Coordinates of C-alpha atoms in Angstrom, one line a residue:
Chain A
X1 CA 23.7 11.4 3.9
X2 CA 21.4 9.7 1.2
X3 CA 18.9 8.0 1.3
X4 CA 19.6 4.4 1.1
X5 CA 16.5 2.6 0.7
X6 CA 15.4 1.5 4.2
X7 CA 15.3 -2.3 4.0
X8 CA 17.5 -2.2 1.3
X9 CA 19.6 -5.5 0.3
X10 CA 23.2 -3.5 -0.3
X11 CA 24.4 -2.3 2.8
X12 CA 28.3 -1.0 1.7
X13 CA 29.8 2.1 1.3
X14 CA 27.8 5.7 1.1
X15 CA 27.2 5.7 -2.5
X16 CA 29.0 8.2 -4.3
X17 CA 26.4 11.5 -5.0
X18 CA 25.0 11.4 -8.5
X19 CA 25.4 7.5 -8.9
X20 CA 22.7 5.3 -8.2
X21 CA 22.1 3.7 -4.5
X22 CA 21.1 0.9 -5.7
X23 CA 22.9 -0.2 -9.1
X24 CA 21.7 -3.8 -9.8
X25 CA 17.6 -2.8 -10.3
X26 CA 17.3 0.3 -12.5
X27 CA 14.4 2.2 -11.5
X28 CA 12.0 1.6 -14.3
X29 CA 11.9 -1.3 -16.5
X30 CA 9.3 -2.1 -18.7
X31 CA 8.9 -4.7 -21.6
X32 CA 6.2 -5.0 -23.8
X33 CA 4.3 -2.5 -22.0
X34 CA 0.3 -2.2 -23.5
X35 CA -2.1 0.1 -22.1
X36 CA -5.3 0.1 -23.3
X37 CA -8.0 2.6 -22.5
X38 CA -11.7 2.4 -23.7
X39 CA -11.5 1.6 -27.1
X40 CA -8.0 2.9 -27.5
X41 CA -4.6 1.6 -27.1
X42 CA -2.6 4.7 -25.3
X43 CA 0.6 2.4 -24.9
X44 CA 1.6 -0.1 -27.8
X45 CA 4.5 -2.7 -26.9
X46 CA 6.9 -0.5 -24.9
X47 CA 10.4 -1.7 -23.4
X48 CA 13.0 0.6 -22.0
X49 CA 15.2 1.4 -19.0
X50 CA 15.3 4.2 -16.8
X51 CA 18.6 4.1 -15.0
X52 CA 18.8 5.8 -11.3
X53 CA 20.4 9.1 -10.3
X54 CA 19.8 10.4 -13.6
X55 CA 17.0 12.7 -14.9
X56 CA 14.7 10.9 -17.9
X57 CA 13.2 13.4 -20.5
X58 CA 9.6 11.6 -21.4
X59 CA 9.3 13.8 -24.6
X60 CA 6.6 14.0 -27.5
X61 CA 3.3 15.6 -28.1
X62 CA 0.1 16.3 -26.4
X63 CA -1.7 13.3 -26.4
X64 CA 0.8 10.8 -27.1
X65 CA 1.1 8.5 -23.9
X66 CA 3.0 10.2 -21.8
X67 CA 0.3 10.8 -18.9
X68 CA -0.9 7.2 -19.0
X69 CA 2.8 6.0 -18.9
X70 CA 3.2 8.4 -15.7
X71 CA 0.0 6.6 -14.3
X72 CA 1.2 3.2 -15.1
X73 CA 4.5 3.7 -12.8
X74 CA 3.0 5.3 -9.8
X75 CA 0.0 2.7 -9.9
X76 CA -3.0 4.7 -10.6
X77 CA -3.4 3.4 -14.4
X78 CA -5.9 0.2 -14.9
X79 CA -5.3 -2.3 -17.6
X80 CA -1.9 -2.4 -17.8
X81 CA -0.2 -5.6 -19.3
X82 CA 3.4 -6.8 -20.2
X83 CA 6.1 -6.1 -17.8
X84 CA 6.5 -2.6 -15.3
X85 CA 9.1 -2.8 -12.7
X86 CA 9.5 -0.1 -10.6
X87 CA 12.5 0.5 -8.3
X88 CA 12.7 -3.2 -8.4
X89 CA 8.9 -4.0 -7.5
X90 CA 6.3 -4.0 -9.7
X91 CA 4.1 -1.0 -10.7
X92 CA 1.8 -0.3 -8.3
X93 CA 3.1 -2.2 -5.5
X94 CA 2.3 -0.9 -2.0
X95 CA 5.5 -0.8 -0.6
X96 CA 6.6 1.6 -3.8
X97 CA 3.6 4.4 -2.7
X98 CA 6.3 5.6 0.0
X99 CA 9.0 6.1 -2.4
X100 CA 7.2 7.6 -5.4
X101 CA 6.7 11.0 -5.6
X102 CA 4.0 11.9 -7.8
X103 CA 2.9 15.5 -9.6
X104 CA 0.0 15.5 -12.0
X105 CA -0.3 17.3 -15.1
X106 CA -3.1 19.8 -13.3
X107 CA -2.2 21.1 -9.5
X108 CA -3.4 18.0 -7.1
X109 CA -3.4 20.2 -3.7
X110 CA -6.4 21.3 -1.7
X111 CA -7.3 25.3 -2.7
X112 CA -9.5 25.9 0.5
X113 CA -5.6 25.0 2.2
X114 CA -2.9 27.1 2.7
X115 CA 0.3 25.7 0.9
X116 CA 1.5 25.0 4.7
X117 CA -1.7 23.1 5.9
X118 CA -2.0 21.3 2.4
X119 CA 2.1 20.0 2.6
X120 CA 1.3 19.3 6.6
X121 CA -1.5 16.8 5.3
X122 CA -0.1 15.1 2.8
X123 CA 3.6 14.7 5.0
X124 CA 1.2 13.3 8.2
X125 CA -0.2 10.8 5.0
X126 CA 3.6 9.5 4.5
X127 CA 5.1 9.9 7.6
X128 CA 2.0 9.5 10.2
X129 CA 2.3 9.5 13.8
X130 CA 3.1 11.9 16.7
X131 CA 6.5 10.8 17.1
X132 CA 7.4 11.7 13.7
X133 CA 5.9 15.2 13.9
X134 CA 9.3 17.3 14.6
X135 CA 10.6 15.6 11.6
X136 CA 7.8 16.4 9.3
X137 CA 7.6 20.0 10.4
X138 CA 11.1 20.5 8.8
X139 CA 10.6 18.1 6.1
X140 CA 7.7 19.9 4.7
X141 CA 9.7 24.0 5.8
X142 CA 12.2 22.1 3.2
X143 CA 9.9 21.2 0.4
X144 CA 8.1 24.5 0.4
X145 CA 11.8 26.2 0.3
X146 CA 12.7 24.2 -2.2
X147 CA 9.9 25.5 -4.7
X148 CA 10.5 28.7 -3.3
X149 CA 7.3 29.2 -1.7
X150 CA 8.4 30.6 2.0
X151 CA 7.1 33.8 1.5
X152 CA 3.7 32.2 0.3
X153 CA 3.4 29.5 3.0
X154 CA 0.6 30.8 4.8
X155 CA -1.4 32.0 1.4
X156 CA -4.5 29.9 0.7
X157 CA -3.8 27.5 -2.4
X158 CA -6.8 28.9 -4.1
X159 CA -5.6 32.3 -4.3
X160 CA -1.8 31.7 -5.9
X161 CA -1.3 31.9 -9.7
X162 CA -1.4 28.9 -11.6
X163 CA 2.3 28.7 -11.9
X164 CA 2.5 29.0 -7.9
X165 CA 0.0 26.2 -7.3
X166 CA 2.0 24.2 -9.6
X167 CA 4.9 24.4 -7.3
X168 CA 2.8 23.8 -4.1
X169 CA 2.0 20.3 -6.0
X170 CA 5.5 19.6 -6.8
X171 CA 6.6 20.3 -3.1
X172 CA 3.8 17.7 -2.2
X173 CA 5.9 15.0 -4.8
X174 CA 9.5 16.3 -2.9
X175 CA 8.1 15.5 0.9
X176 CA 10.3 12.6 2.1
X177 CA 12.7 12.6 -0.3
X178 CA 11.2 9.5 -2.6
X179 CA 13.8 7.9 -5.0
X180 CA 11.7 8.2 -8.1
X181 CA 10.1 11.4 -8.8
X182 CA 7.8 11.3 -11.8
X183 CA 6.8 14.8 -12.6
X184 CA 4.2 15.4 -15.2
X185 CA 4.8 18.7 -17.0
X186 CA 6.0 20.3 -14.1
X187 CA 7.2 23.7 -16.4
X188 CA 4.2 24.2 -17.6
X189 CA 3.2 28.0 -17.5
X190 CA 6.0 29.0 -15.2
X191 CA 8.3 31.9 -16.7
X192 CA 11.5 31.6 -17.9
X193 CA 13.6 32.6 -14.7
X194 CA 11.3 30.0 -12.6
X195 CA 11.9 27.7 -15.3
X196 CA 15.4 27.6 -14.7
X197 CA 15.4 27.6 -11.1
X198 CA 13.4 24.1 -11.0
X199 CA 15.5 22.6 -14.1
X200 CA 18.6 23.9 -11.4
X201 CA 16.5 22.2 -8.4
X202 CA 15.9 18.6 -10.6
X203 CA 19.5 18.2 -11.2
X204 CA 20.4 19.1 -7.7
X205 CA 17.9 16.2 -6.3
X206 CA 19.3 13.7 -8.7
X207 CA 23.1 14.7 -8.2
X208 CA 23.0 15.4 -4.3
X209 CA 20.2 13.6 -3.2
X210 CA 20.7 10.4 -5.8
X211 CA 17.0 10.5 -6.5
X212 CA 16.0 9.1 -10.0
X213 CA 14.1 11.8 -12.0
X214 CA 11.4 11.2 -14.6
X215 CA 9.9 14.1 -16.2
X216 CA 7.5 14.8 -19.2
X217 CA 7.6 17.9 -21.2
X218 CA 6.1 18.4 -25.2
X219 CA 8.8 21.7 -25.0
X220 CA 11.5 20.4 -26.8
X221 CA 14.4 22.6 -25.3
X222 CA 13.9 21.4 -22.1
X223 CA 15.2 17.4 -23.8
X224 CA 18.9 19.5 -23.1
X225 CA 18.8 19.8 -19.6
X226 CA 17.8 16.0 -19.3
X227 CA 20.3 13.3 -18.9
X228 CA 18.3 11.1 -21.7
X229 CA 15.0 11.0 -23.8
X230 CA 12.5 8.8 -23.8
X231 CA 10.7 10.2 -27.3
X232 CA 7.3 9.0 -27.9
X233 CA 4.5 9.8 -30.7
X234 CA 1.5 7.7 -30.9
X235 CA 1.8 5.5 -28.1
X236 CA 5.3 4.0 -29.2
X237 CA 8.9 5.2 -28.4
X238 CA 11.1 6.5 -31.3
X239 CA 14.0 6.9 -29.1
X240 CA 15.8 5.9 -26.4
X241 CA 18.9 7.5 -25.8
X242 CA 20.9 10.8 -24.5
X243 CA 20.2 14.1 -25.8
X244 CA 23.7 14.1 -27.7
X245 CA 23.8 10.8 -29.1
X246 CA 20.7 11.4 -30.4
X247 CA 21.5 14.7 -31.8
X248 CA 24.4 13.3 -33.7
X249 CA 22.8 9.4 -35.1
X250 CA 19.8 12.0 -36.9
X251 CA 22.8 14.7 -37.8
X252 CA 20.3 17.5 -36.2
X253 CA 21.6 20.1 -34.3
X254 CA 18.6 20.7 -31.6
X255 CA 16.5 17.6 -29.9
X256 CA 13.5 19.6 -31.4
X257 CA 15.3 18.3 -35.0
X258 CA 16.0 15.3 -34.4
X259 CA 12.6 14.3 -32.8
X260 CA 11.1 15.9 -36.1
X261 CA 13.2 13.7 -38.0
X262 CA 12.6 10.2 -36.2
X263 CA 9.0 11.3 -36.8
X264 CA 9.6 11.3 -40.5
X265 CA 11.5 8.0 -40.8
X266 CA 8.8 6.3 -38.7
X267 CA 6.0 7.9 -40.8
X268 CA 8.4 6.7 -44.3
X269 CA 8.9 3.5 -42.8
X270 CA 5.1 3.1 -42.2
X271 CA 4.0 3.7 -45.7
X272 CA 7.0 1.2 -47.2
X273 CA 5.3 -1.7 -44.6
X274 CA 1.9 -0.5 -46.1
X275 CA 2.7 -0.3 -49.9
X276 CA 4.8 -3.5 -49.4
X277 CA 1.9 -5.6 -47.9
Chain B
X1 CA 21.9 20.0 1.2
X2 CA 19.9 19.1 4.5
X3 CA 19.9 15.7 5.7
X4 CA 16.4 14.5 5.0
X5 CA 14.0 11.5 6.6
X6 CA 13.3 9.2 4.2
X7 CA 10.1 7.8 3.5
X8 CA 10.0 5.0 6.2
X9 CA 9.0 1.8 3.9
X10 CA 6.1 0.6 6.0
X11 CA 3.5 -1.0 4.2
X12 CA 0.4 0.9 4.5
X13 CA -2.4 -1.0 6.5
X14 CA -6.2 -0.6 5.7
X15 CA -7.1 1.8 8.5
X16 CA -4.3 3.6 10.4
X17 CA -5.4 6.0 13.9
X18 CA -3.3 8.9 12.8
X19 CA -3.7 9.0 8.6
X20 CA -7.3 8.8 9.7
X21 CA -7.5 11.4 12.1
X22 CA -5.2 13.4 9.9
X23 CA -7.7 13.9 7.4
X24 CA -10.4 14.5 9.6
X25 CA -8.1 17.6 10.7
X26 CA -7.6 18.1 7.3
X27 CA -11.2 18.4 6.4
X28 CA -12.6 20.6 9.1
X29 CA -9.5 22.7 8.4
X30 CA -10.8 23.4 4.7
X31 CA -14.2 23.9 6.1
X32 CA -12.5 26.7 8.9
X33 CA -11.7 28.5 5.6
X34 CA -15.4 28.9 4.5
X35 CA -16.9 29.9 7.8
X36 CA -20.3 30.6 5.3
X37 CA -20.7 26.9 4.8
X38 CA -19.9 26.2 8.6
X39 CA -22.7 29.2 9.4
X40 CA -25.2 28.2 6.7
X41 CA -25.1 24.6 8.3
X42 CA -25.8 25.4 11.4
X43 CA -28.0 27.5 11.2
X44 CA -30.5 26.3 8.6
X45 CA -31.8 23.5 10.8
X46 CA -32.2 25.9 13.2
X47 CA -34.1 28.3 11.4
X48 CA -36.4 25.5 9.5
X49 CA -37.7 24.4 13.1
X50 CA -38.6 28.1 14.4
X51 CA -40.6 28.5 11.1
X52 CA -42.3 25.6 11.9
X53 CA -42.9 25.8 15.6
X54 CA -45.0 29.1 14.3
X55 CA -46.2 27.4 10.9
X56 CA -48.0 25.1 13.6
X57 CA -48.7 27.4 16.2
X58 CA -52.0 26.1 16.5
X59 CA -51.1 22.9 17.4
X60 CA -48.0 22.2 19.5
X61 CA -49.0 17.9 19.0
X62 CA -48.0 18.4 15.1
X63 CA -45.1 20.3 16.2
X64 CA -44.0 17.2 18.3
X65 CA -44.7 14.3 15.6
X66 CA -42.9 16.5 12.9
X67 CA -40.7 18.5 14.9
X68 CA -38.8 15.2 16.1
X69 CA -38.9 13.7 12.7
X70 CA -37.3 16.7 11.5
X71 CA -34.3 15.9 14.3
X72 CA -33.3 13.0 12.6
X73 CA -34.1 14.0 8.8
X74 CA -31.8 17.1 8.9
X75 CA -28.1 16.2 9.2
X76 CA -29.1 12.9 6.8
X77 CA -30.1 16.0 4.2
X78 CA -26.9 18.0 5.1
X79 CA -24.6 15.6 5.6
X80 CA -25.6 14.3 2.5
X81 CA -25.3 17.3 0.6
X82 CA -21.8 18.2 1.9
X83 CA -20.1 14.8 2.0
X84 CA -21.4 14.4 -1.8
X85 CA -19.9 17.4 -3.5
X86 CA -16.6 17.4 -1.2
X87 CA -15.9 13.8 -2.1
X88 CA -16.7 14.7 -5.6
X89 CA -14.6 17.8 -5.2
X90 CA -11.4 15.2 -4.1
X91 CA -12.1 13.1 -7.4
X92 CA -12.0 15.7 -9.9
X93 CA -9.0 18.0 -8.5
X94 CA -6.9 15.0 -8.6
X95 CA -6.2 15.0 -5.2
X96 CA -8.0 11.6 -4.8
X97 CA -5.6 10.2 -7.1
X98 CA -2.3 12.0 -5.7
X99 CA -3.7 9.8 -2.5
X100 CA -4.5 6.9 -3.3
X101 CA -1.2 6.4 -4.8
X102 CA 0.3 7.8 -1.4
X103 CA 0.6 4.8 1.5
X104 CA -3.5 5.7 2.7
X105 CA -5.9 3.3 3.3
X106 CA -9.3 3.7 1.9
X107 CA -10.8 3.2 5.2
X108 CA -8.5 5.9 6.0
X109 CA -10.3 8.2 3.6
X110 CA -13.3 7.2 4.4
X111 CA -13.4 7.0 8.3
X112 CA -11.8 10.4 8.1
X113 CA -14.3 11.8 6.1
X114 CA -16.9 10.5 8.5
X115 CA -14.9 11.5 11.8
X116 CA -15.3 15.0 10.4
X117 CA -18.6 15.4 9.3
X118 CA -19.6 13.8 12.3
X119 CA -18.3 16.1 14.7
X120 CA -19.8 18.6 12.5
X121 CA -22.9 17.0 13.1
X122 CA -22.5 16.6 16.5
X123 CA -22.7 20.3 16.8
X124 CA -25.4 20.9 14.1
X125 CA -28.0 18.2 16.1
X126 CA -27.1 19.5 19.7
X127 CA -28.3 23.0 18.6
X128 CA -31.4 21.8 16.7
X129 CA -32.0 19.7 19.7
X130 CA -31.3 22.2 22.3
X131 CA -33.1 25.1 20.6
X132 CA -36.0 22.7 19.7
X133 CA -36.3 20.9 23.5
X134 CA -35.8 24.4 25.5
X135 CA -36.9 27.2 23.5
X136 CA -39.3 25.8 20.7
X137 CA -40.9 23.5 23.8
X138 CA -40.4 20.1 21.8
X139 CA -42.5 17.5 24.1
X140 CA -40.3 15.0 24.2
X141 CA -41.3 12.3 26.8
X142 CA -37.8 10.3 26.6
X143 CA -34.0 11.3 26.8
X144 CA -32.5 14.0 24.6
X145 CA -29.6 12.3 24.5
X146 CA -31.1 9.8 22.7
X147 CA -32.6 12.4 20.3
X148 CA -28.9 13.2 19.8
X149 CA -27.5 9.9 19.5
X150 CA -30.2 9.1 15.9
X151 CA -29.4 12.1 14.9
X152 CA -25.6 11.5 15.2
X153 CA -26.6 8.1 13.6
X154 CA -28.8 9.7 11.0
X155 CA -25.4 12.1 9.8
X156 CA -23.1 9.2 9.5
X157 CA -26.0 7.7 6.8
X158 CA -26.3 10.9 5.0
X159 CA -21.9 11.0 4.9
X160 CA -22.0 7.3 3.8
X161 CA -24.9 8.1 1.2
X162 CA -23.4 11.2 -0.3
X163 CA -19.8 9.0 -0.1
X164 CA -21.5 6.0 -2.2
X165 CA -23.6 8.6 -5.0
X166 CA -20.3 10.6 -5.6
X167 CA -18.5 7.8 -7.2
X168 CA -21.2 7.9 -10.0
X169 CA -21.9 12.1 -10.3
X170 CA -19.4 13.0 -13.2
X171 CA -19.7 16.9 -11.7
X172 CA -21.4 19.0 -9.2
X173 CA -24.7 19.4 -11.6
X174 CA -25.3 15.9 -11.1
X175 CA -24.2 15.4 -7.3
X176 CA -26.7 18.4 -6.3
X177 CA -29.5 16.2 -8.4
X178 CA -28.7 13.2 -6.7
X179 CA -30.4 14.6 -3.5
X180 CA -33.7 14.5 -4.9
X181 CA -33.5 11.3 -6.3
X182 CA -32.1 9.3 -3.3
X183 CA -33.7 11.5 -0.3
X184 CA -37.2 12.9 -1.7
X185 CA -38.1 9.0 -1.9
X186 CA -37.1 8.2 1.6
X187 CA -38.5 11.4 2.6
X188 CA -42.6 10.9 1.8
X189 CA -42.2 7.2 2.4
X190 CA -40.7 7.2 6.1
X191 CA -43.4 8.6 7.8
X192 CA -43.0 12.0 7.8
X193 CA -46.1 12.8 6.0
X194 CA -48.6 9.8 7.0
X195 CA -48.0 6.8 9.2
X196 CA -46.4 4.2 7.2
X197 CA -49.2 1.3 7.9
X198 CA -52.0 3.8 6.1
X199 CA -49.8 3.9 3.1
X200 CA -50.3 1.3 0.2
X201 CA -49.1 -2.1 1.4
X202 CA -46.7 -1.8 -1.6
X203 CA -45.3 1.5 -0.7
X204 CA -45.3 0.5 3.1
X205 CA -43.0 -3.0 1.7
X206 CA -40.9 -0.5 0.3
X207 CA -40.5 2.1 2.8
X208 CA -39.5 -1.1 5.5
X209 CA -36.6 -1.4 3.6
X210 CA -35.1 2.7 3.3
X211 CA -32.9 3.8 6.5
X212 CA -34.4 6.8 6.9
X213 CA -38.0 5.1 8.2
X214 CA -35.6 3.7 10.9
X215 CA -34.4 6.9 11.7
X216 CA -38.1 8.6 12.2
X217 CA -39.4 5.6 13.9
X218 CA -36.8 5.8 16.1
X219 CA -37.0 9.1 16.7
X220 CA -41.3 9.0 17.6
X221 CA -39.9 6.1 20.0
X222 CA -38.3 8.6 22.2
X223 CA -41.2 11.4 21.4
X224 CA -43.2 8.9 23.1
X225 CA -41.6 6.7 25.9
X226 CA -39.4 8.0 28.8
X227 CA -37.3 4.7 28.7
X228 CA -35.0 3.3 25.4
X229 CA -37.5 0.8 24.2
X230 CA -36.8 -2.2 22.3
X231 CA -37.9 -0.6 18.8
X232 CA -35.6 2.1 19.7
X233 CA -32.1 -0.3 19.9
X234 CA -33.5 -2.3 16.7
X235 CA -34.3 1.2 15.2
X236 CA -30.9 2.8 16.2
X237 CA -28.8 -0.6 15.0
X238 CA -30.5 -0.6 11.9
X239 CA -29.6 2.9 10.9
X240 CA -26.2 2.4 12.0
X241 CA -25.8 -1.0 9.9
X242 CA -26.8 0.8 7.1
X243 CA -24.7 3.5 7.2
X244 CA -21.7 0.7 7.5
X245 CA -23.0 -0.8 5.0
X246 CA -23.3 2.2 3.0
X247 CA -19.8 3.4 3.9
X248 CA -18.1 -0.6 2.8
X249 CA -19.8 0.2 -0.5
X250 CA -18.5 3.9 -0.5
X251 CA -15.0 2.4 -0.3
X252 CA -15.8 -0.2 -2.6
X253 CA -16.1 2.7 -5.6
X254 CA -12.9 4.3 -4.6
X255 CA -10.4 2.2 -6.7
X256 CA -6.8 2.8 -6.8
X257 CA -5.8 2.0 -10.7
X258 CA -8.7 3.8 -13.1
X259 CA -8.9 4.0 -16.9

């Protein structure tokens, strides 16, 4: 019942729910990954490997890469160097823009819409035609469930809480079931009960629906629902790994601890290179 | 779980019938939401020749001259005006973005933008026309239709033109001051005020080269002449090259990867 990659190379057996459709090409691999913007360099030398099926913590603090990163994989990032490969293409690739779902850090959806008309748009954008209109109609009834919007279709974007139009932009990301989701802060301002029900909703696409998921955060105890961490402070990644093998290699108790403690080491390990040179 | 489509895997082409039509429907929907913007456009051109049918009461041969000019000068100001800030309104939200890395073509964008605001100005000239021909008594010696037809040429400039000056407004502050500096200019050189050949030969060079002189030439063509004359087609090509050329620019600034 998944989705197999249309023109995929593997046609065997239904893969197994929760493991990857496609095994031999993880669905983000990046080597010496620089981004540079302005004067700055947002991304210095990254290299890492985002398996499928599996949701991808992108942790660290305000301002530390993780929004450029996001931008790099969906395509949308200039001056980009070193390698990106993204469900087996490479970033940015047209053929990728149909299996990429995409939510932004602030709500991308159209206010003067209601949350109906807006996921109607963006679902005739992906899935154009007349002929695929019957098919769209309950593929966008399905995203708006999903966020738990029903009872809000018909409101105007505009007028929903901040929290709500969140969710409107995230249903946006869900039409069409892509196979990489890369979800910018998508908790952000949501309550604690809401909270859970979309942590509950990610784990459901990657498990039953075999999507891969990618998601940033900077709140730490959200790292324990993720299936691994990417941590990252300054533009460079001071982990790769999963939430409990990390936990254990720093001896911390909490993710939170343990990234405060990878933080220290690299800031030690900074000052040795500097009072050594 | 539902069984879901997947995204078919098609690779997006440059222009596609129904993404562009899509977000034509898309736009005038967000405009059926703000009926005071569809009202206020309407009705403004409207209003602006009945004050000056009486603001020339004295004279119903000034009336024509400016009357006609006026045709062709008010859904370039408009369209201008309302393609500008909701173009710029699509850049900041982030929907732009959310878009552009979503399979749609930038001629998609942009031809649905102009499908819209075209039909919009469809209806905006045929009521200035009408209103102006029937009830204001507009001489007009040649076709209204053709009337129509610059005007409907003179919107798709003013979408192009707004289009083109969003990519460089950073907010709405600047957008809104972009109308001055791009159509004041045009405005006192195309004719509007003076005849173009009794300006200064350097200001007359100049003015040969802005759209809108095309667009009031070619509207005085059909003030004057019962049949589509010669300066009319060259008038009414050259408006519409521009506002290709215009729109291929517009496009140009939309880029896909940005810093």
């Amino acid at each position: 019942m998944m989705n197999n990659a249309p023109g995929s190379p593997r046609p065997g057996p239904a893969p197994i729910p929760g493991q990857s459709p496609d095994p031999d090409t993880p669905a983000v691999h990046a080597e010496n990954l620089t981004v540079v913007r302005g004067p700055r360099t947002v991304l210095r030398n990254l290299g890492f490997t985002v398996p499928r099926g599996q949701i991808t913590g992108l942790l660290g603090p305000s301002g530390c890469g993780k929004s450029t990163l996001m931008r790099a994989l969906v395509g949308t990032q200039a001056k980009v160097t070193g390698t990106l490969d993204v469900l087996g293409r490479p970033a940015g690739h047209p053929t990728l823009r149909t299996r990429i779902g995409y939510v932004t850090q602030a709500p991308s959806v159209y206010d003067d819409l209601t949350v109906r008309q807006n996921l109607d748009y963006f679902a005739a954008i992906l899935d154009p035609g007349r002929p695929a209109a019957d098919r769209r109609d309950a593929d966008v009834t399905r995203a708006i469930a999903d966020v738990d919007l029903t009872t809000h279709a018909d409101a105007l974007a505009g007028n929903l809480s901040g929290g709500q139009r969140n969710r409107v932009s995230l249903a946006v990301a869900l039409l069409g079931s892509p196979e990489l989701l890369v979800l910018d802060e998508p908790t952000v301002g949501l309550d604690p009960v809401l909270r859970r029900d979309l942590w509950n909703l990610f784990h459901d696409i990657a498990t039953g629906r075999g999507a891969t998921l990618l998601v940033s955060s900077h709140v730490m105890d959200e790292a324990e629902r993720c299936h691994r961490l990417l941590l990252m402070r300054d533009g460079e990644l001071l982990a790769d790994d999963t939430p409990d093998v990390l936990r254990t290699r720093t001896g911390a108790t909490t993710v939170e601890e343990a990234f405060l403690r990878l933080v220290d080491e690299a800031k030690a390990a900074a000052r040795t290179k500097e009072t050594t040179r | 779980m539902t069984t879901t489509a997947t995204r078919p895997a098609t690779p997006p082409r440059a222009l596609s019938a129904s993404r562009t039509t899509a977000t034509a429907a898309r736009v005038l929907r967000q405009l059926t939401h703000d009926p005071r913007t569809i009202a206020l456009l309407i009705l403004i051109p409207c209003v602006m020749l009945f004050l000056l049918r009486y603001v020339f009461d004295g004279s119903s041969r000034t009336f024509d001259g400016i009357g006609a000019s006026l045709l062709g000068i008010f859904p370039l100001i408009t369209m201008f005006l309302v393609t500008s800030i909701a173009t710029l309104r699509e850049r900041t939200s982030g929907t732009l973005e959310r878009l552009l890395a979503m399979p749609l073509g930038k001629g998609d964008l942009i031809a649905g933008y102009a499908l819209a605001f075209g039909t919009l100005a469809i209806i905006q000239s045929a009521l200035a026309t009408g209103l102006a021909v029937w009830f204001l008594d507009l001489d007009v010696t040649g076709s209204p239709w053709l009337l129509l037809l610059v005007a409907l040429l003179d919107a798709l400039l003013g979408t192009a033109l707004g289009l083109f000056v969003s990519a460089f407004a950073a907010s709405e502050f600047q957008a809104v001051q972009f109308m001055p500096a791009v159509i004041f200019p045009q405005l006192l050189l195309c004719g509007l005020f003076t005849p173009r050949d009794t300006m200064h030969p350097a200001l007359e060079a100049v003015s040969d080269v802005l759209p809108m002189s095309y667009a009031v030439d070619g509207m005085n063509e059909v003030l004057r002449h019962t049949d589509m004359t010669a300066t009319f087609v060259r008038d009414a090509l050259i408006v519409a090259g521009c506002a290709l050329l215009v729109l291929m620019l517009g496009a140009a600034t939309l880029r896909r990867r940005t810093a």
